[in-house]
């Protein structure tokens, strides 16, 4: 084993090395450091020298705190609406991704910033009993396509209540389901989740596969 490099007195970010502490099981030199915040931390030589560790952990904590309180609305209902909107359009692990991001729906670039979204919400009638609603249910989340709506308006604007025209007759999904005696959810799945044509969805008997 070669001569140990002495780091005593050297500064690495917020850490100042006070002296050698010990050699661990892997024979790495561990050094006792004092952080600018006053806390002591034992750090291996290599992470110190290559800049991976620059503080006792206080620097990361301060950075997270600044992000958390940047706009002062984290945890509020409006912040959760914004977060949920981004989750279901961007995060594939979200249970609602298939109906949003999976269909190509996205959040506009300007609304990637919560502050911008917050300003729009305040200027366009946000209230705690309203939810964000896309005017075109197949369109993106953006100022031109969104509004604040109550539960009744949102239900009427749902894709499940979209009007379907077939053979000169226009009915809602519910009405077609009742007319053809097909479960509404089955009909919706055929048209949206499975991508069947209107003709296939309406004319294929329940339990029968569509014709290829």
Backbone as JSON, one array per atom type, in Angstrom:
{
  "sequence": "XXXXXXXXXXXXXXXXXXXXXXXXXXXXXXXXXXXXXXXXXXXXXXXXXXXXXXXXXXXXXXXXXXXXXXXXXXXXXXXXXXXXXXXXXXXXXXXXXXXXXXXXXXXXXXXXXXXXXXXXXXXXXXXXXXXXXXXXXXXXXXXXXXXXXXXXXXXXXXXXXXXXXXXXXXXXXXXXXXXXXXXXXXXXXXXXXXXXXXXXXXXXXXXXXXXX",
  "N": [[0.85, -1.2, 0.0], [0.64, 2.17, -0.94], [2.01, 5.37, 0.07], [-0.08, 7.3, 2.09], [-2.13, 9.93, 0.9], [-2.23, 13.11, 2.25], [-4.97, 14.86, 3.28], [-5.55, 16.76, 5.09], [-6.72, 19.88, 6.21], [-7.5, 20.73, 3.71], [-10.02, 22.11, 1.55], [-13.2, 21.11, 0.39], [-15.75, 21.99, -1.37], [-18.2, 22.73, 0.89], [-16.95, 21.46, 2.88], [-14.28, 21.03, 5.19], [-11.31, 19.35, 5.65], [-10.43, 17.74, 8.6], [-8.8, 15.75, 9.44], [-7.27, 12.42, 9.19], [-9.42, 9.62, 9.56], [-10.0, 6.74, 9.56], [-9.3, 3.52, 8.01], [-11.49, 1.83, 5.91], [-13.22, -1.37, 5.47], [-12.7, -1.93, 2.86], [-10.3, -0.87, 2.52], [-10.31, 1.83, 2.01], [-9.45, 5.22, 2.44], [-10.77, 7.05, 5.05], [-11.97, 10.2, 5.92], [-12.19, 12.71, 8.43], [-14.35, 15.35, 8.39], [-15.29, 18.82, 8.61], [-18.21, 20.56, 8.26], [-19.36, 23.66, 6.81], [-21.66, 24.37, 8.08], [-21.29, 23.48, 10.57], [-21.56, 20.82, 11.3], [-20.18, 17.49, 11.68], [-18.66, 15.17, 9.45], [-17.87, 12.0, 8.15], [-15.98, 11.07, 5.43], [-15.17, 9.29, 2.43], [-12.04, 9.35, 0.65], [-12.03, 9.51, -2.25], [-14.7, 10.35, -3.19], [-14.61, 12.92, -2.13], [-12.49, 14.15, -3.5], [-13.27, 14.0, -6.18], [-15.48, 15.58, -6.22], [-18.06, 14.64, -5.65], [-19.16, 14.64, -3.13], [-19.9, 17.41, -1.27], [-20.77, 18.58, 0.99], [-22.18, 18.17, 4.31], [-24.6, 17.27, 3.8], [-26.33, 19.24, 4.05], [-26.42, 21.08, 1.97], [-27.9, 19.89, -0.12], [-30.32, 19.6, 1.23], [-31.04, 22.26, 1.62], [-31.37, 23.04, -1.01], [-33.55, 21.48, -1.81], [-35.45, 22.5, -0.1], [-35.71, 25.1, -1.03], [-36.82, 24.6, -3.53], [-39.21, 23.44, -2.77], [-40.56, 25.49, -1.46], [-40.67, 27.44, -3.33], [-42.85, 28.61, -4.73], [-44.74, 28.63, -2.81], [-47.12, 27.19, -2.79], [-47.18, 24.48, -2.71], [-48.74, 21.39, -2.15], [-51.28, 22.43, -1.99], [-54.73, 22.49, -3.17], [-54.91, 23.44, -5.83], [-52.28, 23.16, -6.69], [-52.05, 20.39, -6.58], [-53.87, 19.7, -8.58], [-52.52, 20.66, -10.82], [-50.2, 19.08, -10.67], [-51.31, 16.5, -10.93], [-52.35, 16.67, -13.49], [-50.01, 16.84, -15.02], [-48.82, 14.42, -14.3], [-50.57, 12.38, -15.31], [-50.3, 12.77, -18.01], [-47.63, 12.52, -18.58], [-46.3, 10.58, -16.98], [-45.79, 7.25, -17.25], [-46.34, 5.31, -15.39], [-48.55, 6.16, -14.08], [-51.9, 5.5, -13.22], [-53.84, 6.58, -14.83], [-52.63, 7.18, -17.16], [-53.0, 5.84, -19.62], [-55.37, 6.88, -20.64], [-54.74, 9.46, -21.17], [-51.82, 10.61, -21.56], [-51.22, 8.31, -22.98], [-52.93, 8.5, -25.1], [-51.87, 10.5, -26.52], [-52.26, 13.0, -25.46], [-51.12, 16.02, -24.06], [-49.43, 18.37, -21.85], [-49.22, 21.81, -22.33], [-46.23, 23.68, -23.16], [-45.85, 26.1, -21.72], [-47.33, 25.67, -19.42], [-45.8, 23.94, -18.01], [-44.6, 25.19, -16.02], [-45.53, 25.85, -12.77], [-46.13, 28.36, -11.7], [-46.96, 29.87, -13.92], [-49.24, 28.46, -14.68], [-50.75, 28.81, -12.38], [-51.22, 31.58, -12.4], [-52.82, 31.79, -14.71], [-55.01, 30.27, -13.85], [-56.05, 31.79, -11.7], [-56.86, 34.03, -13.07], [-58.89, 33.11, -14.63], [-61.22, 32.28, -13.36], [-60.9, 30.29, -11.3], [-62.1, 28.23, -8.69], [-62.56, 26.59, -5.53], [-64.46, 24.59, -5.74], [-64.5, 23.8, -8.33], [-63.22, 22.07, -11.22], [-60.48, 21.39, -13.48], [-61.18, 21.42, -16.94], [-61.12, 20.04, -20.16], [-62.09, 21.53, -23.1], [-62.21, 20.48, -25.72], [-62.25, 17.17, -25.64], [-60.35, 15.55, -26.71], [-58.2, 17.08, -27.01], [-55.23, 18.98, -25.99], [-53.88, 19.96, -22.73], [-54.06, 23.24, -22.33], [-54.16, 26.86, -22.38], [-56.04, 27.68, -24.34], [-57.75, 25.54, -24.58], [-58.86, 24.87, -22.18], [-60.87, 25.16, -19.2], [-62.52, 26.16, -16.14], [-64.69, 24.05, -14.54], [-67.83, 22.79, -13.23], [-68.95, 19.66, -11.72], [-71.13, 18.69, -13.19], [-70.96, 19.89, -15.75], [-68.52, 18.83, -16.55], [-69.17, 16.1, -16.66], [-71.02, 16.06, -18.73], [-69.33, 16.68, -20.76], [-67.74, 14.56, -21.07], [-65.84, 11.94, -22.69], [-67.26, 9.64, -22.69], [-69.83, 10.4, -23.09], [-69.91, 11.27, -25.63], [-71.25, 12.15, -28.82], [-72.36, 9.93, -31.32], [-72.42, 9.28, -34.71], [-74.19, 7.26, -36.94], [-75.2, 5.57, -39.76], [-76.89, 7.69, -40.49], [-78.07, 8.4, -38.11], [-77.8, 10.11, -35.05], [-76.66, 9.63, -31.89], [-76.02, 9.62, -28.32], [-73.34, 7.95, -26.56], [-74.45, 6.53, -24.44], [-77.11, 6.35, -25.25], [-76.89, 4.81, -27.61], [-75.95, 2.46, -26.46], [-78.16, 1.67, -24.93], [-80.07, 1.36, -26.94], [-79.0, -0.71, -28.5], [-78.7, -2.62, -26.64], [-76.25, -3.07, -25.36], [-73.67, -3.12, -23.02], [-72.67, -0.04, -21.66], [-70.0, 0.5, -20.93], [-68.64, -1.55, -22.25], [-69.11, -0.81, -24.9], [-67.81, 1.66, -24.94], [-65.16, 0.86, -24.45], [-64.66, -0.62, -26.76], [-64.65, 1.37, -28.73], [-62.71, 3.23, -27.83], [-60.54, 2.16, -26.12], [-59.91, -0.21, -27.53], [-59.92, 0.57, -30.13], [-61.82, 0.1, -32.19], [-63.81, 0.46, -35.17], [-66.73, 2.58, -35.68], [-68.79, 1.14, -36.9], [-67.97, -1.54, -36.43], [-68.01, -1.56, -33.63], [-70.7, -1.08, -32.99], [-72.14, -3.05, -34.33], [-71.09, -5.6, -33.84], [-71.87, -8.5, -32.12], [-72.15, -8.95, -28.54], [-69.47, -10.59, -26.92], [-68.47, -11.66, -29.16], [-65.75, -11.7, -31.45], [-64.38, -9.01, -33.39], [-64.59, -8.81, -36.95], [-61.8, -9.54, -39.0]],
  "CA": [[0.0, 0.0, 0.0], [1.47, 3.35, -1.06], [1.89, 6.41, 1.09], [-1.39, 7.94, 2.08], [-2.17, 11.35, 0.59], [-2.77, 13.84, 3.39], [-5.95, 15.87, 2.87], [-5.8, 17.63, 6.23], [-6.73, 21.31, 5.95], [-8.02, 21.05, 2.38], [-11.45, 22.38, 1.47], [-13.93, 20.52, -0.72], [-17.08, 22.57, -1.25], [-18.43, 23.26, 2.23], [-16.24, 20.61, 3.84], [-12.85, 21.22, 5.45], [-10.8, 18.1, 6.23], [-9.75, 17.93, 9.88], [-7.76, 14.74, 9.62], [-7.57, 11.04, 8.84], [-10.27, 8.96, 10.55], [-9.68, 5.31, 9.58], [-9.4, 2.85, 6.71], [-12.63, 0.93, 6.02], [-12.98, -2.77, 5.1], [-12.18, -1.96, 1.48], [-9.02, -0.14, 2.6], [-10.44, 3.21, 1.57], [-9.13, 6.21, 3.47], [-11.92, 7.83, 5.48], [-11.48, 11.45, 6.5], [-13.11, 13.48, 9.25], [-14.5, 16.69, 7.83], [-16.19, 19.74, 9.3], [-18.99, 21.32, 7.28], [-19.52, 25.08, 7.15], [-22.82, 24.51, 8.97], [-20.86, 23.07, 11.9], [-21.68, 19.38, 11.49], [-19.03, 16.66, 11.32], [-19.01, 14.1, 8.52], [-16.77, 11.13, 7.73], [-16.13, 10.91, 3.98], [-14.06, 8.61, 1.75], [-11.2, 10.3, -0.07], [-12.36, 9.68, -3.66], [-15.85, 11.24, -3.38], [-14.2, 14.28, -1.83], [-11.6, 14.69, -4.53], [-13.94, 14.16, -7.48], [-16.58, 16.54, -6.1], [-19.37, 14.03, -5.46], [-19.64, 15.06, -1.82], [-19.43, 18.77, -1.04], [-21.28, 19.08, 2.27], [-22.65, 17.11, 5.2], [-25.97, 16.97, 3.36], [-27.13, 20.46, 4.23], [-26.57, 21.76, 0.69], [-29.03, 19.25, -0.8], [-31.53, 19.91, 1.99], [-31.38, 23.65, 1.33], [-31.83, 23.1, -2.41], [-34.9, 20.91, -1.83], [-36.32, 23.44, 0.61], [-35.96, 26.22, -1.93], [-37.75, 24.14, -4.57], [-40.49, 23.17, -2.14], [-41.24, 26.73, -1.09], [-40.43, 28.42, -4.4], [-44.06, 29.36, -5.03], [-45.57, 28.66, -1.61], [-48.42, 26.55, -2.99], [-47.04, 23.03, -2.71], [-49.68, 20.72, -1.27], [-52.61, 23.01, -2.09], [-55.59, 21.81, -4.15], [-54.55, 23.86, -7.18], [-50.99, 22.55, -7.01], [-52.31, 18.96, -6.84], [-54.5, 19.62, -9.9], [-51.43, 20.85, -11.79], [-49.34, 17.9, -10.6], [-52.05, 15.38, -11.49], [-52.43, 16.93, -14.93], [-48.71, 16.48, -15.59], [-48.58, 13.0, -14.06], [-51.33, 11.51, -16.2], [-49.89, 12.96, -19.4], [-46.19, 12.26, -18.75], [-45.77, 9.46, -16.23], [-46.41, 6.01, -17.72], [-46.77, 4.49, -14.26], [-49.82, 6.68, -13.59], [-53.01, 4.61, -13.6], [-54.66, 7.25, -15.82], [-51.81, 7.53, -18.33], [-53.55, 5.24, -20.85], [-56.45, 7.72, -21.15], [-54.24, 10.81, -21.4], [-50.56, 10.53, -22.29], [-51.29, 7.18, -23.89], [-53.69, 8.9, -26.28], [-51.19, 11.62, -27.16], [-52.61, 14.27, -24.81], [-49.98, 16.57, -23.34], [-49.56, 19.68, -21.21], [-48.46, 22.77, -23.14], [-44.92, 24.04, -22.63], [-45.92, 27.18, -20.73], [-47.89, 25.16, -18.17], [-44.83, 23.13, -17.27], [-44.31, 26.04, -14.86], [-46.72, 25.99, -11.93], [-46.43, 29.77, -11.54], [-47.72, 30.32, -15.1], [-50.55, 27.82, -14.57], [-51.45, 29.46, -11.25], [-51.67, 32.91, -12.86], [-53.95, 31.56, -15.61], [-56.15, 29.79, -13.06], [-56.6, 32.91, -10.94], [-57.45, 35.0, -14.01], [-59.95, 32.48, -15.41], [-62.34, 31.82, -12.55], [-60.7, 29.12, -10.44], [-62.72, 28.14, -7.37], [-62.27, 25.28, -4.92], [-65.47, 23.59, -6.09], [-64.41, 23.58, -9.77], [-62.09, 21.26, -11.68], [-60.05, 21.75, -14.82], [-61.93, 20.68, -17.94], [-60.7, 20.31, -21.53], [-63.25, 21.77, -23.95], [-62.09, 19.37, -26.67], [-61.76, 16.07, -24.8], [-59.21, 14.91, -27.38], [-57.16, 18.09, -27.14], [-54.22, 19.07, -24.94], [-54.06, 20.91, -21.65], [-53.48, 24.53, -22.71], [-55.13, 27.93, -22.09], [-57.09, 27.77, -25.36], [-58.62, 24.37, -24.56], [-59.23, 24.53, -20.8], [-61.75, 26.03, -18.43], [-62.88, 25.62, -14.83], [-66.07, 23.6, -14.67], [-68.37, 21.96, -12.14], [-69.04, 18.23, -12.03], [-72.17, 18.45, -14.21], [-70.4, 20.27, -17.05], [-67.49, 17.85, -16.89], [-69.82, 14.84, -17.02], [-71.61, 16.23, -20.06], [-68.26, 16.83, -21.74], [-66.93, 13.34, -21.04], [-65.79, 11.14, -23.92], [-68.27, 8.59, -22.56], [-71.1, 10.95, -23.54], [-69.74, 11.81, -26.97], [-72.29, 11.77, -29.78], [-71.86, 9.04, -32.37], [-73.31, 9.25, -35.88], [-74.08, 6.01, -37.69], [-76.33, 5.35, -40.67], [-77.78, 8.84, -40.49], [-78.64, 8.64, -36.78], [-76.82, 10.61, -34.08], [-77.04, 9.38, -30.51], [-74.9, 9.58, -27.37], [-72.86, 6.59, -26.27], [-75.45, 5.91, -23.57], [-78.31, 6.05, -26.04], [-76.57, 3.67, -28.47], [-75.86, 1.28, -25.6], [-79.53, 1.26, -24.59], [-80.74, 0.96, -28.17], [-78.46, -1.99, -28.97], [-78.61, -3.49, -25.47], [-74.83, -3.35, -25.11], [-73.17, -2.4, -21.86], [-72.03, 1.22, -22.04], [-68.54, 0.38, -20.77], [-68.17, -2.4, -23.35], [-69.14, 0.0, -26.11], [-66.74, 2.67, -24.81], [-63.88, 0.17, -24.61], [-64.49, -0.97, -28.17], [-64.36, 2.57, -29.52], [-61.56, 3.99, -27.35], [-59.4, 1.34, -25.7], [-59.55, -1.21, -28.54], [-59.78, 1.23, -31.42], [-62.73, -0.42, -33.2], [-64.56, 1.46, -35.93], [-68.1, 2.73, -35.18], [-69.55, 0.02, -37.43], [-67.59, -2.75, -35.7], [-68.42, -1.43, -32.23], [-72.15, -1.13, -32.85], [-72.78, -4.21, -34.96], [-70.54, -6.88, -33.38], [-72.56, -9.01, -30.92], [-71.35, -9.08, -27.32], [-68.82, -11.87, -26.79], [-67.92, -12.07, -30.47], [-64.63, -10.88, -31.89], [-64.64, -8.28, -34.63], [-64.08, -9.44, -38.17], [-60.51, -8.98, -39.43]],
  "C": [[0.87, 1.23, 0.0], [1.23, 4.34, 0.07], [0.56, 7.13, 0.96], [-1.26, 9.43, 1.8], [-2.85, 12.07, 1.75], [-3.71, 14.95, 2.9], [-6.22, 16.89, 3.97], [-5.69, 19.11, 5.83], [-7.3, 21.71, 4.6], [-9.55, 21.23, 2.43], [-12.03, 21.73, 0.22], [-15.38, 20.99, -0.6], [-17.25, 23.21, 0.11], [-17.66, 22.5, 3.3], [-14.76, 20.97, 3.95], [-12.36, 19.97, 6.17], [-10.03, 18.41, 7.5], [-8.67, 16.9, 10.12], [-8.24, 13.36, 9.22], [-8.39, 10.4, 9.94], [-9.91, 7.49, 10.68], [-9.72, 4.78, 8.15], [-10.54, 1.84, 6.84], [-12.27, -0.48, 5.54], [-12.41, -2.91, 3.7], [-10.86, -1.21, 1.37], [-9.09, 1.27, 2.02], [-10.13, 4.14, 2.73], [-10.36, 7.04, 3.78], [-11.42, 9.04, 6.25], [-12.58, 12.18, 7.27], [-13.15, 14.91, 8.74], [-15.46, 17.52, 8.68], [-16.87, 20.59, 8.24], [-19.11, 22.76, 7.75], [-20.69, 25.32, 8.09], [-22.49, 24.08, 10.39], [-20.9, 21.57, 12.16], [-20.42, 18.64, 11.03], [-19.5, 15.54, 10.39], [-17.75, 13.33, 8.16], [-16.99, 10.79, 6.25], [-14.92, 10.18, 3.41], [-13.32, 9.62, 0.89], [-11.68, 10.57, -1.49], [-13.58, 10.57, -3.9], [-15.54, 12.69, -3.07], [-13.44, 14.9, -3.0], [-12.28, 14.87, -5.88], [-15.2, 15.02, -7.41], [-17.96, 15.95, -5.9], [-20.0, 14.41, -4.13], [-19.03, 16.41, -1.49], [-19.92, 19.35, 0.28], [-21.72, 17.89, 3.11], [-24.02, 16.6, 4.76], [-26.84, 18.2, 3.43], [-27.36, 21.19, 2.9], [-27.77, 21.21, -0.08], [-30.34, 19.59, -0.11], [-31.99, 21.33, 1.71], [-31.95, 23.79, -0.07], [-33.26, 22.57, -2.52], [-35.9, 21.85, -1.16], [-36.68, 24.61, -0.27], [-36.96, 25.83, -3.0], [-39.15, 23.97, -3.99], [-41.26, 24.45, -1.88], [-41.05, 27.83, -2.13], [-41.67, 29.26, -4.66], [-45.03, 29.38, -3.85], [-46.91, 27.97, -1.73], [-48.34, 25.03, -2.98], [-47.99, 22.41, -1.7], [-51.08, 21.28, -1.32], [-53.42, 22.27, -3.15], [-55.19, 22.17, -5.57], [-53.22, 23.26, -7.61], [-51.19, 21.06, -7.34], [-53.01, 18.75, -8.18], [-53.44, 19.71, -10.98], [-50.53, 19.62, -11.83], [-50.02, 16.69, -11.23], [-52.16, 15.46, -13.0], [-51.14, 16.5, -15.61], [-48.4, 15.0, -15.42], [-49.29, 12.13, -15.1], [-51.0, 11.7, -17.68], [-48.44, 12.57, -19.65], [-45.69, 10.97, -18.11], [-46.49, 8.17, -16.58], [-46.9, 5.12, -16.59], [-48.08, 5.0, -13.65], [-50.95, 5.81, -14.08], [-53.9, 5.24, -14.67], [-53.9, 7.59, -17.09], [-52.43, 7.03, -19.64], [-54.63, 6.12, -21.48], [-55.99, 9.15, -21.47], [-52.95, 10.78, -22.23], [-50.57, 9.42, -23.31], [-52.09, 7.48, -25.14], [-53.08, 10.11, -26.97], [-51.52, 12.98, -26.58], [-51.44, 14.74, -23.97], [-50.34, 17.89, -22.67], [-48.68, 20.65, -21.99], [-47.18, 23.21, -22.41], [-45.0, 25.09, -21.54], [-46.47, 26.7, -19.4], [-47.0, 24.15, -17.49], [-44.4, 23.88, -16.01], [-45.58, 26.2, -14.04], [-47.11, 27.45, -11.79], [-47.28, 30.3, -12.69], [-49.14, 29.74, -15.04], [-51.38, 28.49, -13.48], [-52.02, 30.81, -11.68], [-52.89, 32.76, -13.78], [-55.19, 31.16, -14.83], [-56.84, 30.93, -12.31], [-57.33, 33.91, -11.84], [-58.63, 34.42, -14.77], [-60.96, 31.73, -14.54], [-62.15, 30.6, -11.69], [-61.42, 29.3, -9.12], [-62.5, 26.74, -6.84], [-63.29, 24.2, -5.26], [-65.49, 23.29, -7.59], [-63.18, 22.75, -10.1], [-61.71, 21.69, -13.09], [-60.71, 20.83, -15.84], [-61.41, 21.06, -19.33], [-61.94, 20.42, -22.41], [-63.33, 20.7, -25.04], [-61.46, 18.21, -25.9], [-60.6, 15.31, -25.43], [-58.03, 15.86, -27.53], [-56.24, 18.12, -25.93], [-54.65, 20.01, -23.81], [-53.32, 22.2, -22.02], [-54.54, 25.6, -22.46], [-56.3, 27.97, -23.07], [-58.11, 26.64, -25.24], [-59.11, 24.01, -23.16], [-60.11, 25.59, -20.16], [-61.96, 25.4, -17.06], [-64.35, 25.29, -14.85], [-66.51, 22.79, -13.46], [-68.54, 20.52, -12.62], [-70.04, 17.95, -13.15], [-71.64, 18.77, -15.6], [-69.37, 19.25, -17.49], [-68.12, 16.53, -17.33], [-70.41, 14.91, -18.42], [-70.56, 16.31, -21.16], [-67.37, 15.6, -21.81], [-66.95, 12.63, -22.38], [-66.85, 10.05, -23.89], [-69.64, 9.09, -23.02], [-70.99, 11.56, -24.93], [-70.84, 11.3, -27.89], [-71.67, 10.99, -30.93], [-72.89, 9.0, -33.51], [-73.09, 7.95, -36.65], [-75.37, 5.79, -38.47], [-77.39, 6.44, -40.55], [-78.42, 9.16, -39.16], [-77.55, 9.05, -35.8], [-77.36, 10.44, -32.68], [-75.8, 9.45, -29.62], [-74.49, 8.13, -27.17], [-73.89, 5.83, -25.43], [-76.68, 5.48, -24.37], [-78.09, 4.86, -26.99], [-76.54, 2.38, -27.66], [-77.24, 0.75, -25.25], [-80.25, 0.71, -25.81], [-80.32, -0.45, -28.61], [-78.34, -3.03, -27.86], [-77.19, -4.01, -25.27], [-74.42, -2.53, -23.9], [-72.4, -1.16, -22.3], [-70.51, 1.15, -21.97], [-67.94, -0.48, -21.87], [-68.07, -1.6, -24.64], [-68.02, 1.04, -26.1], [-65.37, 2.03, -25.04], [-63.62, -0.19, -26.07], [-64.03, 0.24, -28.98], [-63.05, 3.24, -29.12], [-60.35, 3.14, -26.99], [-58.94, 0.38, -26.79], [-59.43, -0.63, -29.94], [-60.66, 0.68, -32.53], [-63.38, 0.73, -33.96], [-65.97, 1.52, -35.34], [-68.95, 1.54, -35.64], [-69.26, -1.27, -36.67], [-68.12, -2.73, -34.27], [-69.93, -1.62, -32.06], [-72.78, -2.42, -33.37], [-72.25, -5.56, -34.49], [-71.26, -7.33, -32.09], [-71.61, -9.14, -29.73], [-70.77, -10.49, -27.22], [-68.22, -12.38, -28.08], [-66.8, -11.14, -30.88], [-64.98, -10.17, -33.19], [-64.02, -9.03, -35.81], [-62.79, -8.75, -38.59], [-60.56, -8.68, -40.91]]
}
